[in-house]
Short mmCIF file of C-alpha atoms and ligand atoms in Angstrom, two decimals:
data_model
loop_
_atom_site.label_atom_id
_atom_site.label_comp_id
_atom_site.label_asym_id
_atom_site.label_seq_id
_atom_site.Cartn_x
_atom_site.Cartn_y
_atom_site.Cartn_z
CA UNK A 230 2.89 -26.61 6.48
CA UNK A 231 1.85 -24.87 3.30
CA UNK A 232 1.52 -21.15 3.63
CA UNK A 233 -1.77 -19.53 2.62
CA UNK A 234 -2.38 -15.84 3.30
CA UNK A 235 -5.20 -13.54 2.37
CA UNK A 236 -6.03 -9.90 1.94
CA UNK A 237 -9.60 -9.25 3.07
CA UNK A 238 -10.76 -5.73 2.26
CA UNK A 239 -14.32 -4.53 2.67
CA UNK A 240 -15.40 -2.93 -0.60
CA UNK A 241 -16.84 0.12 1.10
CA UNK A 242 -14.16 2.45 -0.24
CA UNK A 243 -10.80 2.57 -1.98
CA UNK A 244 -7.74 0.94 -0.44
CA UNK A 245 -5.35 3.40 1.18
CA UNK A 246 -1.65 3.00 1.98
CA UNK A 247 -2.28 1.13 5.22
CA UNK A 248 -4.35 -1.54 3.44
CA UNK A 249 -1.95 -1.71 0.52
CA UNK A 250 0.85 -2.36 2.96
CA UNK A 251 -1.09 -5.22 4.57
CA UNK A 252 -1.86 -6.67 1.15
CA UNK A 253 1.78 -6.40 0.14
CA UNK A 254 3.04 -8.14 3.29
CA UNK A 255 0.59 -11.00 2.83
CA UNK A 256 1.71 -11.32 -0.77
CA UNK A 257 5.45 -11.07 -0.02
CA UNK A 258 5.26 -13.71 2.67
CA UNK A 259 3.20 -16.11 0.55
CA UNK A 260 5.51 -15.69 -2.45
CA UNK A 261 8.64 -16.05 -0.33
CA UNK A 262 7.30 -19.29 1.16
CA UNK A 263 6.10 -20.69 -2.17
CA UNK A 264 2.60 -20.49 -0.75
CA UNK A 265 -0.66 -19.05 -1.94
CA UNK A 266 -2.09 -15.56 -1.62
CA UNK A 267 -5.87 -15.16 -1.78
CA UNK A 268 -8.15 -12.18 -2.15
CA UNK A 269 -11.26 -12.23 -0.02
CA UNK A 270 -13.87 -9.57 -0.58
CA UNK A 271 -15.55 -8.89 2.78
CA UNK A 272 -18.89 -7.74 1.44
CA UNK A 273 -21.29 -9.08 4.05
CA UNK A 274 -22.49 -5.54 4.59
CA UNK A 275 -24.46 -5.34 1.40
CA UNK A 276 -25.76 -1.86 2.03
CA UNK A 277 -22.28 -0.34 2.24
CA UNK A 278 -20.42 -2.55 -0.25
CA UNK A 279 -20.18 -1.34 -3.82
CA UNK A 280 -19.18 -3.20 -6.95
CA UNK A 281 -17.09 -0.26 -8.19
CA UNK A 282 -14.88 -0.63 -5.12
CA UNK A 283 -14.42 -4.35 -5.79
CA UNK A 284 -13.24 -3.43 -9.29
CA UNK A 285 -10.99 -0.70 -7.89
CA UNK A 286 -9.46 -3.01 -5.27
CA UNK A 287 -8.45 -5.50 -7.96
CA UNK A 288 -7.02 -2.74 -10.16
CA UNK A 289 -5.12 -1.21 -7.23
CA UNK A 290 -3.53 -4.51 -6.24
CA UNK A 291 -2.53 -5.10 -9.85
CA UNK A 292 -1.08 -1.61 -10.06
CA UNK A 293 1.14 -2.39 -7.09
CA UNK A 294 2.28 -5.56 -8.84
CA UNK A 295 0.40 -8.10 -6.76
CA UNK A 296 -1.32 -11.15 -8.17
CA UNK A 297 -3.52 -13.61 -6.32
CA UNK A 298 -4.23 -17.29 -6.56
CA UNK A 299 -7.94 -17.19 -5.90
CA UNK A 300 -10.73 -14.87 -4.94
CA UNK A 301 -13.75 -15.44 -2.73
CA UNK A 302 -16.62 -13.17 -1.88
CA UNK A 303 -18.32 -13.35 1.44
CA UNK A 304 -21.67 -12.40 -0.09
CA UNK A 305 -21.61 -15.72 -1.95
CA UNK A 306 -20.96 -17.74 1.18
CA UNK A 307 -23.96 -17.09 3.41
CA UNK A 308 -24.94 -20.78 3.15
CA UNK A 309 -21.63 -21.80 4.70
CA UNK A 310 -21.98 -19.27 7.52
CA UNK A 311 -25.50 -20.50 8.23
CA UNK A 312 -24.25 -24.07 8.47
CA UNK A 313 -21.41 -23.24 10.85
CA UNK A 314 -23.65 -20.97 12.87
CA UNK A 315 -26.07 -23.88 13.33
CA UNK A 316 -23.20 -25.96 14.73
CA UNK A 317 -22.29 -23.26 17.22
CA UNK A 318 -25.91 -22.92 18.18
CA UNK A 319 -26.22 -26.65 18.74
CA UNK A 320 -23.19 -26.63 21.06
CA UNK A 321 -24.39 -23.53 22.88
CA UNK A 322 -21.46 -21.36 21.70
CA UNK A 323 -23.80 -18.73 20.29
CA UNK A 324 -26.85 -17.52 22.16
CA UNK A 325 -29.73 -15.17 21.45
CA UNK A 326 -29.91 -11.78 23.15
CA UNK A 327 -32.78 -9.34 23.20
CA UNK A 328 -31.42 -6.16 24.77
CA UNK A 329 -31.93 -2.94 22.90
CA UNK A 330 -28.93 -0.69 22.28
CA UNK A 331 -30.34 1.70 24.90
CA UNK A 332 -30.52 -1.06 27.52
CA UNK A 333 -26.96 -2.09 26.78
CA UNK A 334 -25.78 1.49 27.03
CA UNK A 335 -27.47 1.86 30.40
CA UNK A 336 -25.79 -1.34 31.69
CA UNK A 337 -22.43 0.02 30.57
CA UNK A 338 -22.97 3.30 32.35
CA UNK A 339 -23.96 1.57 35.57
CA UNK A 340 -20.90 -0.69 35.42
CA UNK A 341 -18.56 2.20 34.69
CA UNK A 342 -20.19 4.19 37.49
CA UNK A 343 -19.35 1.36 39.89
CA UNK A 344 -15.80 1.21 38.61
CA UNK A 345 -16.39 -2.12 36.89
CA UNK A 346 -15.22 -3.07 33.40
CA UNK A 347 -18.11 -2.61 30.94
CA UNK A 348 -18.40 -6.29 30.10
CA UNK A 349 -21.70 -7.75 28.87
CA UNK A 350 -23.35 -9.40 31.90
CA UNK A 351 -24.74 -12.41 30.00
CA UNK A 352 -28.23 -11.67 31.28
CA UNK A 353 -29.65 -13.29 28.13
CA UNK A 354 -28.25 -16.65 29.26
CA UNK A 355 -30.68 -16.58 32.16
CA UNK A 356 -33.77 -16.27 29.99
CA UNK A 357 -36.10 -19.25 29.95
CA UNK A 358 -37.68 -20.68 26.84
CA UNK A 359 -40.91 -19.05 27.96
CA UNK A 360 -39.18 -15.65 28.23
CA UNK A 361 -37.85 -15.99 24.71
CA UNK A 362 -41.17 -17.06 23.28
CA UNK A 363 -42.77 -14.09 24.95
CA UNK A 364 -40.20 -11.63 23.65
CA UNK A 365 -40.40 -12.98 20.14
CA UNK A 366 -44.17 -12.91 20.40
CA UNK A 367 -43.82 -9.21 21.09
CA UNK A 368 -41.88 -8.91 17.85
CA UNK A 369 -38.36 -8.65 19.37
CA UNK A 370 -35.90 -10.51 17.17
CA UNK A 371 -32.70 -11.67 18.87
CA UNK A 372 -29.17 -10.74 17.99
CA UNK A 373 -26.55 -13.37 18.68
CA UNK A 374 -23.44 -13.43 20.79
CA UNK A 375 -20.54 -15.84 20.77
CA UNK A 376 -20.09 -17.33 24.22
CA UNK A 377 -16.48 -16.98 25.25
CA UNK A 378 -14.99 -19.80 27.26
CA UNK A 379 -14.01 -18.24 30.57
CA UNK A 380 -11.98 -21.17 31.81
CA UNK A 381 -8.60 -20.52 30.29
CA UNK A 382 -6.68 -17.43 29.19
CA UNK A 383 -6.55 -16.74 25.46
CA UNK A 384 -2.98 -16.92 24.27
CA UNK A 385 -1.10 -16.83 21.01
CA UNK A 386 2.43 -16.13 19.97
CA UNK A 387 2.13 -13.19 17.63
CA UNK A 388 4.77 -13.17 14.89
CA UNK A 389 5.28 -9.45 15.41
CA UNK A 390 4.00 -8.63 18.90
CA UNK A 391 5.28 -11.74 20.64
CA UNK A 392 3.30 -13.64 23.30
CA UNK A 393 -0.24 -12.31 23.73
CA UNK A 394 -2.52 -13.10 26.65
CA UNK A 395 -6.14 -12.07 27.23
CA UNK A 396 -8.47 -12.89 30.08
CA UNK A 397 -11.81 -13.81 28.47
CA UNK A 398 -13.63 -12.88 31.68
CA UNK A 399 -12.71 -9.26 30.98
CA UNK A 400 -14.14 -9.43 27.46
CA UNK A 401 -17.76 -9.10 26.37
CA UNK A 402 -19.19 -12.01 24.45
CA UNK A 403 -19.01 -10.49 20.98
CA UNK A 404 -22.13 -9.97 18.90
CA UNK A 405 -21.70 -12.03 15.74
CA UNK A 406 -25.09 -11.63 14.11
CA UNK A 407 -27.60 -8.81 14.10
CA UNK A 408 -31.32 -9.08 14.76
CA UNK A 409 -32.03 -8.76 11.03
CA UNK A 410 -29.91 -11.88 10.41
CA UNK A 411 -26.96 -9.99 8.91
CA UNK A 412 -23.40 -10.92 9.90
CA UNK A 413 -20.81 -8.89 11.70
CA UNK A 414 -17.23 -9.29 10.57
CA UNK A 415 -15.87 -11.59 13.29
CA UNK A 416 -17.45 -14.98 12.69
CA UNK A 417 -17.63 -15.14 8.87
CA UNK A 418 -13.95 -14.21 8.81
CA UNK A 419 -13.09 -17.19 10.99
CA UNK A 420 -15.33 -19.54 9.01
CA UNK A 421 -13.61 -18.39 5.81
CA UNK A 422 -10.12 -18.58 7.24
CA UNK A 423 -10.82 -22.21 8.14
CA UNK A 424 -12.48 -23.02 4.83
CA UNK A 425 -9.76 -21.31 2.79
CA UNK A 426 -7.00 -23.06 4.74
CA UNK A 427 -5.42 -19.79 5.84
CA UNK A 428 -2.17 -20.52 7.65
CA UNK A 429 -1.16 -16.93 8.51
CA UNK A 430 -3.38 -13.95 9.24
CA UNK A 431 -1.39 -10.78 8.69
CA UNK A 432 -3.23 -7.57 9.50
CA UNK A 433 -3.13 -4.31 11.42
CA UNK A 434 -2.85 -4.21 15.19
CA UNK A 435 -6.29 -2.59 15.33
CA UNK A 436 -7.49 -6.20 15.05
CA UNK A 437 -5.69 -7.57 18.11
CA UNK A 438 -8.76 -7.63 20.34
CA UNK A 439 -10.80 -9.20 17.52
CA UNK A 440 -8.15 -11.90 17.34
CA UNK A 441 -8.59 -12.69 21.02
CA UNK A 442 -12.25 -13.52 20.39
CA UNK A 443 -11.53 -15.18 17.06
CA UNK A 444 -8.98 -17.59 18.57
CA UNK A 445 -11.84 -19.11 20.55
CA UNK A 446 -14.08 -19.18 17.50
CA UNK A 447 -11.52 -21.27 15.60
CA UNK A 448 -11.43 -23.65 18.55
CA UNK A 449 -15.22 -23.74 18.87
CA UNK A 450 -15.43 -24.70 15.19
CA UNK A 451 -12.94 -27.50 15.74
CA UNK A 452 -10.01 -25.82 13.99
CA UNK A 453 -6.53 -24.86 15.04
CA UNK A 454 -6.14 -21.08 14.89
CA UNK A 455 -3.74 -19.85 12.20
CA UNK A 456 -0.55 -17.96 13.03
CA UNK A 457 -1.14 -14.24 13.57
CA UNK A 458 1.00 -11.24 12.75
CA UNK A 459 -0.36 -7.86 13.80
CA UNK A 460 1.56 -4.97 12.38
CA UNK A 461 1.92 -1.57 13.98
CA UNK A 462 -0.06 1.05 12.14
CA UNK A 463 1.30 3.78 9.93
CA UNK A 464 1.29 7.38 10.96
CA UNK A 465 1.71 10.44 8.78
CA UNK A 466 4.54 12.93 9.15
CA UNK A 467 2.53 14.84 11.73
CA UNK A 468 2.21 11.89 14.11
CA UNK A 469 -0.96 10.11 13.18
CA UNK A 470 -2.21 8.80 9.88
CA UNK A 471 -3.71 12.03 8.66
CA UNK A 472 -7.16 12.07 7.15
CA UNK A 473 -5.54 12.93 3.87
CA UNK A 474 -3.12 10.02 3.92
CA UNK A 475 -5.85 7.73 5.16
CA UNK A 476 -7.89 8.84 2.19
CA UNK A 477 -4.98 8.58 -0.23
CA UNK A 478 -5.72 5.98 -2.83
CA UNK A 479 -3.79 4.61 -5.77
CA UNK A 480 -5.08 7.41 -8.03
CA UNK A 481 -3.03 9.81 -5.94
CA UNK A 482 0.12 7.73 -6.45
CA UNK A 483 -0.57 7.51 -10.16
CA UNK A 484 -1.09 11.26 -10.43
CA UNK A 485 2.08 12.08 -8.53
CA UNK A 486 4.11 9.79 -10.79
CA UNK A 487 4.93 7.39 -7.98
CA UNK A 488 6.28 4.12 -9.33
CA UNK A 489 4.54 1.03 -7.95
CA UNK A 490 7.98 -0.38 -7.15
CA UNK A 491 8.90 2.70 -5.14
CA UNK A 492 5.73 2.45 -3.08
CA UNK A 493 6.26 -1.30 -2.67
CA UNK A 494 9.87 -0.78 -1.55
CA UNK A 495 8.68 1.75 1.00
CA UNK A 496 5.71 -0.26 2.28
CA UNK A 497 7.68 -3.50 2.46
CA UNK A 498 10.30 -2.03 4.80
CA UNK A 499 8.69 0.87 6.63
CA UNK A 500 8.51 0.10 10.33
CA UNK A 501 11.05 -2.71 10.02
CA UNK A 502 14.74 -2.86 10.90
CA UNK A 503 15.60 -3.44 7.23
CA UNK A 504 16.74 -0.47 5.12
CA UNK A 505 14.31 1.20 2.74
CA UNK A 506 16.10 0.92 -0.60
CA UNK A 507 15.13 1.35 -4.23
CA UNK A 508 14.50 -1.88 -6.13
CA UNK A 509 13.92 -2.83 -9.75
CA UNK A 510 11.90 -5.95 -9.00
CA UNK A 511 9.95 -7.35 -6.06
CA UNK A 512 12.54 -10.11 -5.62
CA UNK A 513 14.78 -8.44 -3.01
CA UNK A 514 11.69 -7.40 -1.07
CA UNK A 515 10.31 -10.89 -0.87
CA UNK A 516 13.67 -12.52 -0.26
CA UNK A 517 14.34 -10.45 2.83
CA UNK A 518 10.77 -10.25 4.13
CA UNK A 519 10.84 -11.25 7.78
CA UNK A 520 8.24 -10.73 10.51
CA UNK A 521 11.09 -10.65 13.04
CA UNK A 522 12.28 -7.39 11.49
CA UNK A 523 9.00 -5.59 12.24
CA UNK A 524 9.01 -3.07 15.06
CA UNK A 525 6.14 -2.56 17.46
CA UNK A 526 6.06 1.22 17.29
CA UNK A 527 3.87 2.96 14.73
CA UNK A 528 5.84 3.70 11.57
CA UNK A 529 5.97 7.20 10.15
CA UNK A 530 5.03 7.40 6.50
CA UNK A 531 6.64 10.46 4.99
CA UNK A 532 5.62 11.42 1.47
CA UNK A 533 8.76 13.51 0.95
CA UNK A 534 10.90 10.44 1.66
CA UNK A 535 8.76 8.46 -0.74
CA UNK A 536 9.35 11.09 -3.44
CA UNK A 537 13.11 10.68 -2.93
CA UNK A 538 12.84 6.91 -3.10
CA UNK A 539 10.76 7.30 -6.22
CA UNK A 540 13.51 9.30 -7.93
CA UNK A 541 16.09 6.68 -6.93
CA UNK A 542 13.82 3.99 -8.32
CA UNK A 543 13.42 5.84 -11.62
CA UNK A 544 17.21 6.15 -11.86
CA UNK A 545 17.48 2.37 -11.79
CA UNK A 546 14.74 1.61 -14.29
CA UNK A 547 15.60 0.11 -17.66
CA UNK A 548 14.36 1.43 -20.92
CA UNK A 549 12.16 -1.66 -21.33
CA UNK A 550 10.38 -0.86 -18.08
CA UNK A 551 9.42 2.62 -19.23
CA UNK A 552 9.43 2.53 -23.05
CA UNK A 553 5.69 2.70 -23.47
CA UNK A 554 5.47 5.75 -21.26
CA UNK A 555 8.08 7.76 -23.17
CA UNK A 556 7.40 10.20 -26.01
CA UNK A 557 7.58 8.78 -29.53
CA UNK A 558 11.14 8.63 -30.82
CA UNK A 559 12.77 8.55 -27.42
CA UNK A 560 15.11 5.56 -27.51
CA UNK A 561 17.19 3.70 -24.93
CA UNK A 562 20.17 6.03 -25.36
CA UNK A 563 17.96 9.07 -24.74
CA UNK A 564 16.36 7.43 -21.71
CA UNK A 565 19.75 6.66 -20.22
CA UNK A 566 20.92 10.22 -20.86
CA UNK A 567 18.07 11.88 -19.02
CA UNK A 568 17.26 9.23 -16.41
CA UNK A 569 19.66 10.48 -13.70
CA UNK A 570 17.88 13.86 -13.74
CA UNK A 571 14.36 12.61 -13.34
CA UNK A 572 12.15 12.55 -10.33
CA UNK A 573 9.37 10.92 -12.28
CA UNK A 574 9.28 8.99 -15.53
CA UNK A 575 6.84 11.52 -16.99
CA UNK A 576 9.49 14.23 -16.68
CA UNK A 577 11.50 12.48 -19.40
CA UNK A 578 9.18 14.18 -21.89
CA UNK A 579 10.48 17.62 -20.81
CA UNK A 580 14.04 16.62 -21.62
CA UNK A 581 12.92 15.09 -24.88
CA UNK A 582 11.47 18.49 -25.80
CA UNK A 583 14.85 19.98 -24.97
CA UNK A 584 16.50 17.50 -27.31
CA UNK A 585 14.04 18.06 -30.13
CA UNK A 586 13.70 21.80 -29.60
CA UNK A 587 13.01 24.51 -30.20
CA UNK A 588 14.75 25.85 -27.11
CA UNK A 589 14.45 29.32 -25.82
CA UNK A 590 17.89 30.45 -24.70
CA UNK A 591 19.02 33.71 -23.19
CA UNK A 592 22.59 34.79 -23.84
CA UNK A 593 24.61 37.21 -21.76
CA UNK A 594 26.35 39.87 -23.88
CA UNK A 595 29.76 38.92 -22.54
CA UNK A 596 29.33 35.39 -23.88
CA UNK A 597 28.64 36.33 -27.51
CA UNK A 598 32.28 36.14 -28.71
CA UNK A 599 32.73 32.90 -26.86
CA UNK A 600 29.64 31.47 -28.53
CA UNK A 601 30.86 32.62 -31.95
CA UNK A 602 34.00 30.63 -31.27
CA UNK A 603 31.75 27.74 -30.27
CA UNK A 604 30.00 27.87 -33.66
CA UNK A 605 33.38 27.63 -35.40
CA UNK A 606 34.46 24.75 -33.20
CA UNK A 607 31.17 22.92 -33.65
CA UNK A 608 31.68 23.04 -37.43
CA UNK A 609 35.03 21.31 -37.24
CA UNK A 610 34.77 18.71 -34.49
CA UNK A 611 34.02 15.05 -35.05
CA UNK A 612 30.33 14.54 -34.19
CA UNK A 613 30.57 10.78 -34.42
CA UNK A 614 32.54 10.28 -31.20
CA UNK A 615 32.20 12.36 -28.08
CA UNK A 616 31.19 15.79 -29.40
CA UNK A 617 30.85 17.44 -25.98
CA UNK A 618 34.43 16.72 -24.98
CA UNK A 619 35.63 17.58 -28.45
CA UNK A 620 33.76 20.90 -28.37
CA UNK A 621 34.77 21.94 -24.87
CA UNK A 622 38.35 20.77 -25.46
CA UNK A 623 38.64 22.90 -28.60
CA UNK A 624 37.09 25.93 -26.88
CA UNK A 625 39.26 25.63 -23.83
CA UNK A 626 42.26 25.84 -26.07
CA UNK A 627 41.01 28.64 -28.31
CA UNK A 628 39.41 30.87 -25.62
CA UNK A 629 41.30 29.94 -22.46
CA UNK A 630 38.00 29.51 -20.59
CA UNK A 631 37.52 26.67 -18.19
CA UNK A 632 35.05 25.50 -15.55
CA UNK A 633 31.70 27.20 -15.29
CA UNK A 634 32.42 30.07 -17.78
CA UNK A 635 33.26 27.40 -20.33
CA UNK A 636 30.36 25.01 -19.69
CA UNK A 637 27.46 27.15 -18.59
CA UNK A 638 27.03 29.39 -21.68
CA UNK A 639 27.16 26.26 -23.83
CA UNK A 640 24.58 24.48 -21.72
CA UNK A 641 22.33 27.54 -21.81
CA UNK A 642 22.64 27.94 -25.55
CA UNK A 643 22.16 24.26 -26.29
CA UNK A 644 19.35 23.45 -23.86
CA UNK A 645 17.88 26.77 -22.76
CA UNK A 646 18.47 25.70 -19.16
CA UNK A 647 21.01 26.14 -16.42
CA UNK A 648 20.93 22.56 -15.19
CA UNK A 649 20.20 19.19 -16.61
CA UNK A 650 21.54 15.86 -17.70
CA UNK A 651 25.19 15.33 -18.42
CA UNK A 652 25.92 17.30 -21.61
CA UNK A 653 28.18 14.51 -22.85
CA UNK A 654 25.11 12.27 -22.98
CA UNK A 655 22.71 14.95 -24.17
CA UNK A 656 24.70 16.56 -27.01
CA UNK A 657 24.85 13.47 -29.25
CA UNK A 658 21.05 13.31 -28.97
CA UNK A 659 20.69 16.96 -29.95
CA UNK A 660 23.02 16.28 -32.86
CA UNK A 661 25.11 18.47 -35.09
CA UNK A 662 22.45 20.36 -37.00
CA UNK A 663 20.30 21.38 -34.07
CA UNK A 664 23.36 22.17 -31.97
CA UNK A 665 24.83 24.42 -34.64
CA UNK A 666 21.56 26.26 -35.12
CA UNK A 667 21.22 26.82 -31.36
CA UNK A 668 24.80 28.02 -30.97
CA UNK A 669 24.39 30.39 -33.93
CA UNK A 670 21.15 31.77 -32.55
CA UNK A 671 22.84 32.36 -29.20
CA UNK A 672 25.99 33.88 -30.76
CA UNK A 673 24.13 36.32 -32.95
CA UNK A 674 21.21 37.10 -30.67
N1 LIG B 170 -12.49 -6.89 6.30
C1 LIG B 170 -11.65 -6.79 7.45
C2 LIG B 170 -10.99 -5.43 7.45
O1 LIG B 170 -10.88 -4.83 6.40
C3 LIG B 170 -10.60 -7.88 7.38
C4 LIG B 170 -9.73 -8.00 8.56
C5 LIG B 170 -8.92 -9.27 8.50
O2 LIG B 170 -7.88 -9.26 7.85
O3 LIG B 170 -9.34 -10.26 9.07
O4 LIG B 170 -10.65 -4.92 8.49
#
């Protein structure tokens, strides 16, 4: 069977981490299986859908490193929905209903009051043609429900949740079309999944009860339902996906200097039994992607952990991966020197300023003589090899200092900072002339 997956966002807002994760899983699985990954824009709700969100969704997926093999838009497919709807109508699997929302609410209250499940009572099925003509004559337009088959339980073997079983008698026949003719999500999604040849539907577990109804819609349209994988939702550090995290879009990740690969590494593995590890390409993520590794408990998305993973990711990145984001003049050697100290690629610029200077160094009085000796040593050592070890070796011998009292005043004088990249890597970048000037400035105050 050839694998075809899809990501089906509604363009009514930006995609947040939960959606990005779903998109990523669909992509990883399709790529792992040599299948196809499609983008479907669920824009049947034309009042709430906006073109700028369609543009943003594409850009956000690209930012994460996802590509897709085709794109369809539901708003261009109303003809197909109409056709399939007519089939369901002809076979009696959709039927017109005329209740107002108030009437339905009243029925629910009565049922709940009697301790009964609030399931739609199918009263509309008892209307005669004459009743319908009368209602429509009074200007009441029908909405349409899909008639569930009550005869057999709805079952599927969910790739994440395992065997699922629903009793259709305990479910309301879902409304699939509104009185104004507009479509609700359920039916067009099934029609598209059939038409697009979707083999696996991977989405959040908030869709499980939709799936129960949709399984019968596939069957009613003469198709075999696809495989389903419903993933547990993400929660924030505080227990549930906070409003803020839910509203966090790719702009936030860009602004915080989060690497797409760090976010992908996190989202690929969060909530699974596989370790969350930094990666330099998507390959290890797609090679080990496995629905069987997904847990059923909600996964906690912790931004502090992501920041750590981001730093680890940056530490693995090659110069070629970052070159265009570095300040002019910063070469591969400089990148490698500062990389282990970075939390974000953008911070490389700070260290480049340290290399280029000027630096603002404070010198303790008791270090002045030592730094004068450092100036002398710096004049005589060989700058072509390993100047840091040459310099500290010479000073150790001439001053007897070692450890922190040897290294720290030099680091302060040369970089203006207490901490930073390995001086052995940094000093050759600073070079003889700038180093001498900084040591002299520190020695003489
Ligand atoms: N547009 C639906 C949503 O965003 C798609 C769900 C699905 O994957 O079928 O929830």
